[in-house]
CSV table of C-alpha atoms (C1' of nucleotides) in Angstrom, one decimal:
chain,number,residue,atom,x,y,z
A,57,MET,CA,0.2,0.2,-0.1
A,58,THR,CA,2.2,2.8,-1.4
A,59,ALA,CA,1.3,6.5,-0.8
A,60,GLN,CA,0.1,6.8,-4.7
A,61,ARG,CA,-2.5,3.7,-4.0
A,62,ARG,CA,-3.8,5.6,-0.7
A,63,VAL,CA,-4.7,8.8,-2.9
A,64,VAL,CA,-6.5,6.6,-5.2
A,65,ALA,CA,-8.8,5.0,-2.7
A,66,GLU,CA,-9.1,8.6,-0.9
A,67,VAL,CA,-10.7,9.8,-3.9
A,68,LEU,CA,-13.2,7.3,-4.3
A,69,ASP,CA,-13.8,6.8,-0.7
A,70,GLY,CA,-17.0,8.5,0.4
A,71,ARG,CA,-18.1,10.4,-2.3
A,72,HIS,CA,-20.5,8.2,-3.9
A,73,VAL,CA,-20.8,9.4,-7.3
A,74,HIS,CA,-19.3,7.9,-11.0
A,75,LEU,CA,-15.9,9.3,-12.1
A,76,THR,CA,-14.2,8.7,-14.7
A,77,ALA,CA,-10.3,7.6,-14.7
A,78,ASP,CA,-9.3,11.2,-15.8
A,79,GLU,CA,-11.7,12.5,-12.8
A,80,VAL,CA,-9.8,10.5,-10.6
A,81,HIS,CA,-6.7,11.3,-12.4
A,82,ALA,CA,-7.6,15.0,-11.6
A,83,ARG,CA,-8.1,14.7,-8.0
A,84,ALA,CA,-5.8,12.6,-7.3
A,85,VAL,CA,-2.7,15.3,-9.0
A,86,ALA,CA,-4.6,17.7,-6.6
A,87,LYS,CA,-3.2,15.7,-3.4
A,88,LEU,CA,0.3,14.2,-4.5
A,89,PRO,CA,1.0,16.4,-7.8
A,90,GLU,CA,3.7,13.7,-9.0
A,91,ILE,CA,1.4,11.4,-9.5
A,92,SER,CA,1.2,9.6,-13.1
A,93,ARG,CA,-1.8,8.7,-15.6
A,94,ALA,CA,-0.2,4.9,-15.8
A,95,THR,CA,-0.5,4.9,-11.8
A,96,VAL,CA,-3.7,5.7,-11.8
A,97,TYR,CA,-4.9,3.4,-14.2
A,98,ASN,CA,-2.8,0.5,-12.5
A,99,THR,CA,-4.3,1.3,-9.4
A,100,LEU,CA,-7.7,1.5,-10.9
A,101,GLY,CA,-7.4,-1.4,-12.4
A,102,GLU,CA,-6.2,-3.4,-9.3
A,103,LEU,CA,-9.0,-1.9,-7.0
A,104,VAL,CA,-11.5,-3.2,-9.9
A,105,SER,CA,-9.7,-6.8,-9.5
A,106,LEU,CA,-10.3,-6.8,-5.9
A,107,GLY,CA,-13.9,-6.4,-6.1
A,108,GLU,CA,-13.7,-2.8,-4.5
A,109,VAL,CA,-14.9,-0.9,-7.3
A,110,LEU,CA,-16.5,-1.2,-10.3
A,111,GLU,CA,-16.3,-0.6,-13.8
A,112,VAL,CA,-19.1,1.1,-15.5
A,113,SER,CA,-19.4,2.1,-18.9
A,114,THR,CA,-22.7,3.6,-19.5
A,115,ASP,CA,-21.7,6.1,-22.3
A,116,LYS,CA,-19.1,4.7,-24.9
A,117,ARG,CA,-16.9,7.7,-24.0
A,118,ALA,CA,-15.1,6.8,-21.0
A,119,LYS,CA,-15.2,4.4,-18.2
A,120,ARG,CA,-16.4,5.2,-15.0
A,121,TYR,CA,-15.4,4.3,-11.7
A,122,ASP,CA,-17.9,3.5,-9.4
A,123,PRO,CA,-17.0,2.9,-5.5
A,124,ASN,CA,-20.4,1.1,-4.3
A,125,ALA,CA,-19.2,-2.0,-5.1
A,126,HIS,CA,-20.4,-4.2,-2.1
A,127,GLN,CA,-23.8,-3.3,-2.7
A,128,PRO,CA,-25.4,-4.5,-6.3
A,129,HIS,CA,-27.3,-1.9,-8.2
A,130,HIS,CA,-28.6,-0.5,-11.1
A,131,HIS,CA,-28.2,2.6,-12.6
A,132,LEU,CA,-29.8,5.9,-14.2
A,133,VAL,CA,-28.6,8.2,-16.6
A,134,CYS,CA,-29.8,11.2,-18.0
A,135,ALA,CA,-29.5,11.3,-21.7
A,136,GLN,CA,-28.8,15.0,-22.0
A,137,CYS,CA,-26.2,15.8,-18.6
A,138,GLY,CA,-24.9,12.3,-18.1
A,139,THR,CA,-25.9,12.5,-14.3
A,140,ILE,CA,-25.9,8.9,-12.8
A,141,LYS,CA,-28.1,7.6,-9.9
A,142,ASP,CA,-27.5,4.4,-8.2
A,143,VAL,CA,-30.9,2.9,-8.2
A,144,HIS,CA,-32.2,-0.3,-6.8
A,145,PRO,CA,-35.1,-2.1,-8.9
A,146,SER,CA,-37.4,-4.7,-7.5
A,147,GLY,CA,-37.4,-8.1,-9.3
A,148,ASN,CA,-34.2,-10.0,-10.5
A,149,PRO,CA,-34.0,-9.5,-14.0
A,150,LEU,CA,-31.5,-12.4,-14.0
A,151,ALA,CA,-34.8,-14.5,-13.0
A,152,ASP,CA,-36.0,-13.0,-16.2
A,153,LEU,CA,-34.0,-14.7,-18.9
A,154,PRO,CA,-35.4,-18.1,-19.5
A,155,ASP,CA,-33.1,-20.9,-20.3
A,156,SER,CA,-33.9,-20.8,-23.8
A,157,GLU,CA,-32.7,-17.9,-24.1
A,158,ARG,CA,-29.3,-18.4,-22.7
A,159,PHE,CA,-27.6,-20.1,-25.7
A,160,GLY,CA,-25.6,-22.4,-22.8
A,161,PHE,CA,-24.0,-19.5,-21.7
A,162,LYS,CA,-23.4,-19.6,-17.8
A,163,VAL,CA,-24.7,-16.2,-17.1
A,164,SER,CA,-23.4,-14.4,-14.1
A,165,ASP,CA,-24.2,-11.3,-14.3
A,166,VAL,CA,-26.7,-8.9,-15.1
A,167,GLU,CA,-26.1,-5.0,-15.7
A,168,VAL,CA,-29.4,-3.0,-15.9
A,169,THR,CA,-29.1,1.1,-17.3
A,170,TYR,CA,-31.9,3.1,-17.2
A,171,ARG,CA,-32.0,5.8,-19.6
A,172,GLY,CA,-34.1,9.3,-19.1
A,173,VAL,CA,-34.0,12.8,-18.9
A,174,CYS,CA,-33.3,14.1,-15.2
A,175,PRO,CA,-35.9,16.8,-13.7
A,176,ASN,CA,-33.2,19.6,-14.1
A,177,CYS,CA,-33.1,19.1,-18.2
A,178,SER,CA,-36.5,18.5,-18.6
A,179,ALA,CA,-37.1,21.7,-16.5
A,180,ALA,CA,-34.6,23.9,-19.1
B,57,MET,CA,-29.7,9.0,-50.2
B,58,THR,CA,-26.3,9.1,-52.1
B,59,ALA,CA,-24.4,5.9,-53.2
B,60,GLN,CA,-22.4,5.4,-49.5
B,61,ARG,CA,-25.3,5.8,-47.8
B,62,ARG,CA,-27.1,3.1,-49.5
B,63,VAL,CA,-23.8,1.0,-48.8
B,64,VAL,CA,-23.7,1.7,-45.3
B,65,ALA,CA,-27.5,0.4,-44.8
B,66,GLU,CA,-26.4,-2.2,-47.2
B,67,VAL,CA,-23.7,-3.4,-44.6
B,68,LEU,CA,-26.2,-3.4,-42.0
B,69,ASP,CA,-29.1,-4.6,-43.6
B,70,GLY,CA,-30.2,-8.5,-43.3
B,71,ARG,CA,-27.1,-9.7,-41.1
B,72,HIS,CA,-27.5,-9.8,-38.0
B,73,VAL,CA,-24.7,-9.3,-35.9
B,74,HIS,CA,-23.6,-6.3,-34.2
B,75,LEU,CA,-20.5,-4.5,-36.0
B,76,THR,CA,-18.4,-2.0,-35.0
B,77,ALA,CA,-18.0,1.0,-36.5
B,78,ASP,CA,-14.6,-0.1,-37.7
B,79,GLU,CA,-16.0,-3.3,-39.3
B,80,VAL,CA,-18.7,-1.4,-40.8
B,81,HIS,CA,-16.0,0.7,-42.7
B,82,ALA,CA,-14.3,-2.4,-43.6
B,83,ARG,CA,-17.3,-3.7,-45.1
B,84,ALA,CA,-18.3,-0.8,-47.0
B,85,VAL,CA,-15.0,0.2,-48.4
B,86,ALA,CA,-15.0,-3.5,-49.9
B,87,LYS,CA,-17.9,-2.2,-51.9
B,88,LEU,CA,-17.2,1.1,-52.5
B,89,PRO,CA,-13.4,1.7,-52.2
B,90,GLU,CA,-13.3,5.5,-51.7
B,91,ILE,CA,-15.9,5.7,-49.2
B,92,SER,CA,-14.0,7.4,-46.0
B,93,ARG,CA,-14.6,7.1,-42.3
B,94,ALA,CA,-16.0,10.3,-42.2
B,95,THR,CA,-18.8,9.7,-43.8
B,96,VAL,CA,-19.6,6.2,-42.3
B,97,TYR,CA,-19.4,7.6,-38.9
B,98,ASN,CA,-21.6,10.6,-40.2
B,99,THR,CA,-24.2,8.0,-42.0
B,100,LEU,CA,-24.6,5.5,-38.9
B,101,GLY,CA,-25.1,8.9,-36.5
B,102,GLU,CA,-27.8,9.7,-38.8
B,103,LEU,CA,-29.4,5.9,-38.9
B,104,VAL,CA,-29.0,5.8,-35.2
B,105,SER,CA,-31.1,9.5,-34.8
B,106,LEU,CA,-33.6,8.3,-37.7
B,107,GLY,CA,-34.0,5.2,-35.3
B,108,GLU,CA,-33.2,2.8,-37.8
B,109,VAL,CA,-29.8,1.3,-36.1
B,110,LEU,CA,-29.0,1.0,-32.1
B,111,GLU,CA,-26.1,2.2,-30.3
B,112,VAL,CA,-24.6,-0.5,-28.5
B,113,SER,CA,-21.6,-0.2,-26.1
B,114,THR,CA,-21.4,-3.8,-24.6
B,115,ASP,CA,-17.2,-3.3,-24.2
B,116,LYS,CA,-16.0,0.2,-23.6
B,117,ARG,CA,-13.5,-0.2,-26.8
B,118,ALA,CA,-15.8,0.7,-29.4
B,119,LYS,CA,-19.6,1.2,-30.1
B,120,ARG,CA,-21.3,-1.6,-32.1
B,121,TYR,CA,-24.1,-1.0,-34.4
B,122,ASP,CA,-27.3,-3.3,-34.2
B,123,PRO,CA,-29.4,-3.3,-37.0
B,124,ASN,CA,-31.9,-4.9,-34.8
B,125,ALA,CA,-33.7,-1.7,-34.1
B,126,HIS,CA,-37.4,-2.8,-34.6
B,127,GLN,CA,-37.5,-5.1,-31.9
B,128,PRO,CA,-37.0,-4.4,-28.5
B,129,HIS,CA,-34.6,-6.6,-26.7
B,130,HIS,CA,-31.5,-7.3,-24.9
B,131,HIS,CA,-27.9,-8.4,-25.0
B,132,LEU,CA,-26.0,-11.7,-23.5
B,133,VAL,CA,-22.3,-11.0,-23.7
B,134,CYS,CA,-19.7,-13.2,-23.4
B,135,ALA,CA,-16.8,-12.2,-20.9
B,136,GLN,CA,-14.3,-13.7,-22.3
B,137,CYS,CA,-14.8,-13.9,-26.7
B,138,GLY,CA,-16.9,-11.0,-26.6
B,139,THR,CA,-19.8,-12.8,-28.7
B,140,ILE,CA,-22.8,-10.8,-28.4
B,141,LYS,CA,-26.2,-12.7,-28.8
B,142,ASP,CA,-29.6,-10.8,-28.7
B,143,VAL,CA,-32.0,-12.2,-26.0
B,144,HIS,CA,-35.9,-11.7,-24.9
B,145,PRO,CA,-36.1,-12.1,-21.3
B,146,SER,CA,-39.6,-12.1,-20.1
B,147,GLY,CA,-40.8,-9.1,-17.7
B,148,ASN,CA,-40.5,-5.3,-18.4
B,149,PRO,CA,-37.5,-4.2,-16.3
B,150,LEU,CA,-39.0,-0.8,-17.0
B,151,ALA,CA,-41.7,-1.7,-14.6
B,152,ASP,CA,-39.3,-2.8,-11.9
B,153,LEU,CA,-38.4,0.8,-11.4
B,154,PRO,CA,-40.4,2.2,-8.3
B,155,ASP,CA,-41.4,6.0,-8.7
B,156,SER,CA,-39.6,6.3,-5.3
B,157,GLU,CA,-36.4,4.7,-7.2
B,158,ARG,CA,-36.7,7.5,-10.2
B,159,PHE,CA,-35.5,11.0,-8.6
B,160,GLY,CA,-37.8,12.7,-10.7
B,161,PHE,CA,-36.5,11.3,-14.0
B,162,LYS,CA,-38.8,10.8,-17.2
B,163,VAL,CA,-37.4,7.5,-17.5
B,164,SER,CA,-37.6,6.4,-21.3
B,165,ASP,CA,-35.6,3.2,-22.0
B,166,VAL,CA,-34.1,0.4,-20.5
B,167,GLU,CA,-30.6,-1.5,-21.7
B,168,VAL,CA,-29.8,-4.9,-20.1
B,169,THR,CA,-26.6,-6.7,-20.6
B,170,TYR,CA,-26.3,-10.4,-18.9
B,171,ARG,CA,-22.7,-11.3,-18.8
B,172,GLY,CA,-21.4,-15.0,-18.7
B,173,VAL,CA,-19.5,-17.3,-20.6
B,174,CYS,CA,-19.9,-19.1,-23.9
B,175,PRO,CA,-20.3,-22.6,-24.8
B,176,ASN,CA,-17.0,-22.2,-26.6
B,177,CYS,CA,-15.1,-20.4,-24.6
B,178,SER,CA,-16.5,-22.3,-21.4
B,179,ALA,CA,-15.6,-25.6,-23.3
B,180,ALA,CA,-12.0,-24.6,-23.3
C,235,DC,C1',25.8,-2.6,3.7
C,236,DG,C1',24.4,-4.7,-0.8
C,237,DC,C1',21.1,-6.5,-3.3
C,238,DC,C1',16.8,-7.6,-5.4
C,239,DA,C1',12.1,-7.4,-6.2
C,240,DC,C1',8.3,-4.4,-7.3
C,241,DC,C1',6.6,0.0,-7.9
C,242,DA,C1',5.8,4.7,-9.6
C,243,DT,C1',6.8,7.8,-13.8
C,244,DG,C1',7.0,9.9,-17.9
C,245,DG,C1',6.5,9.5,-22.6
C,246,DA,C1',5.6,7.0,-26.2
C,247,DC,C1',2.3,4.0,-29.0
C,248,DA,C1',-2.4,2.5,-30.0
C,249,DA,C1',-7.6,2.7,-30.9
C,250,DA,C1',-11.7,5.3,-31.6
C,251,DG,C1',-14.0,8.7,-32.8
C,252,DT,C1',-14.6,14.4,-34.3
C,253,DC,C1',-13.9,18.3,-36.6
C,254,DC,C1',-12.8,21.0,-40.4
C,255,DA,C1',-12.1,23.0,-44.5
C,256,DA,C1',-11.9,22.1,-49.6
C,257,DG,C1',-14.1,20.2,-53.7
C,258,DA,C1',-17.6,17.5,-56.0
C,259,DC,C1',-22.1,16.6,-57.2
C,260,DC,C1',-26.8,17.9,-57.8
C,261,DG,C1',-31.1,20.0,-58.9
C,262,DG,C1',-33.3,24.5,-59.7
C,263,DG,C1',-34.1,28.8,-61.8
C,264,DC,C1',-33.0,31.6,-66.2
D,110,DG,C1',-27.2,24.6,-71.7
D,111,DC,C1',-24.9,27.1,-68.1
D,112,DC,C1',-24.8,29.2,-63.4
D,113,DC,C1',-26.3,29.1,-58.5
D,114,DG,C1',-26.5,27.6,-54.3
D,115,DG,C1',-26.8,23.8,-51.0
D,116,DT,C1',-25.3,19.5,-49.3
D,117,DC,C1',-22.1,15.6,-49.1
D,118,DT,C1',-18.1,13.3,-49.3
D,119,DT,C1',-13.6,13.4,-48.3
D,120,DG,C1',-9.2,13.3,-46.4
D,121,DG,C1',-6.6,14.7,-43.0
D,122,DA,C1',-5.8,16.7,-38.2
D,123,DC,C1',-6.6,16.7,-33.8
D,124,DT,C1',-8.8,14.6,-29.7
D,125,DT,C1',-9.5,11.8,-26.2
D,126,DT,C1',-9.0,7.2,-23.7
D,127,DG,C1',-6.3,4.0,-22.2
D,128,DT,C1',-1.8,0.8,-22.6
D,129,DC,C1',3.4,-0.1,-22.8
D,130,DC,C1',7.6,0.2,-21.5
D,131,DA,C1',12.0,1.2,-20.3
D,132,DT,C1',14.3,3.6,-16.3
D,133,DG,C1',14.8,4.8,-11.9
D,134,DG,C1',14.1,4.8,-6.9
D,135,DT,C1',12.8,2.7,-2.3
D,136,DG,C1',12.0,-0.3,1.3
D,137,DG,C1',13.4,-4.9,2.9
D,138,DC,C1',16.2,-9.0,4.1
D,139,DG,C1',20.1,-11.0,4.4
DNA sequence: CGCCACCATGGACAAAGTCCAAGACCGGGC
DNA sequence: GCCCGGTCTTGGACTTTGTCCATGGTGGCG
């Protein structure tokens, strides 16, 4: 656990938002100016492997990192401003996929993304 | 409707696979060698706006284009080889999102991605 | 004290996509 | 038939996002 990794962990910790790798880097630099992009990417990759952080790809521009890895949840995205909210739908989408639609896959995970327009953007 | 657009539409038409923009470009070039990348991107963008084609982002590397836009469906992705299958779960995930979890959003769409391992990869 | 393994660094590189200025093409009006 | 205006395509430069690699430093251990 080096100084650099601590900083990356601190950036994600607590603030329950969904940062891009670049944003993580920007905030890490604010705390530890000489940290490099490569290190941030390395560390994020390790956190993902450890299951401490989730990679989310709600848009195709950049990966986002979700510190809320320990509770299963899904995402609600504003189509206009890109805001992301965590949501907890009732029901289990995994159960909605009948065997006949599994094509022999071992299905292990589901990712649900709701899209819509947030109050802010629909007001504007 | 120019020659270039016809070619892009032809590439997507019929073959029910999920091509990346680059693959679309490669196949378009085979039919019309002087077509440029910019044109393919433009045309794909228009097809998406028209609702003729869907953008799918199952991995974060590249957008994929799904010609099966007129029938709602979701995707089953192999975590190892990236194969994509269309699936049709029972149930409606939109209905599973209670008002209390909508944060005032106008929710209009849901995208469900199942992840797993395909028979081929799990055999290997 | 010296060595070794690991890690961070920065810069180059790669992939995917966007933007822009210039030219081709097409249809309409004269 | 010819010019005009607009629209589309083109090619290339540029940006963004991410990965790779060689180098150098640091800490622990014998």
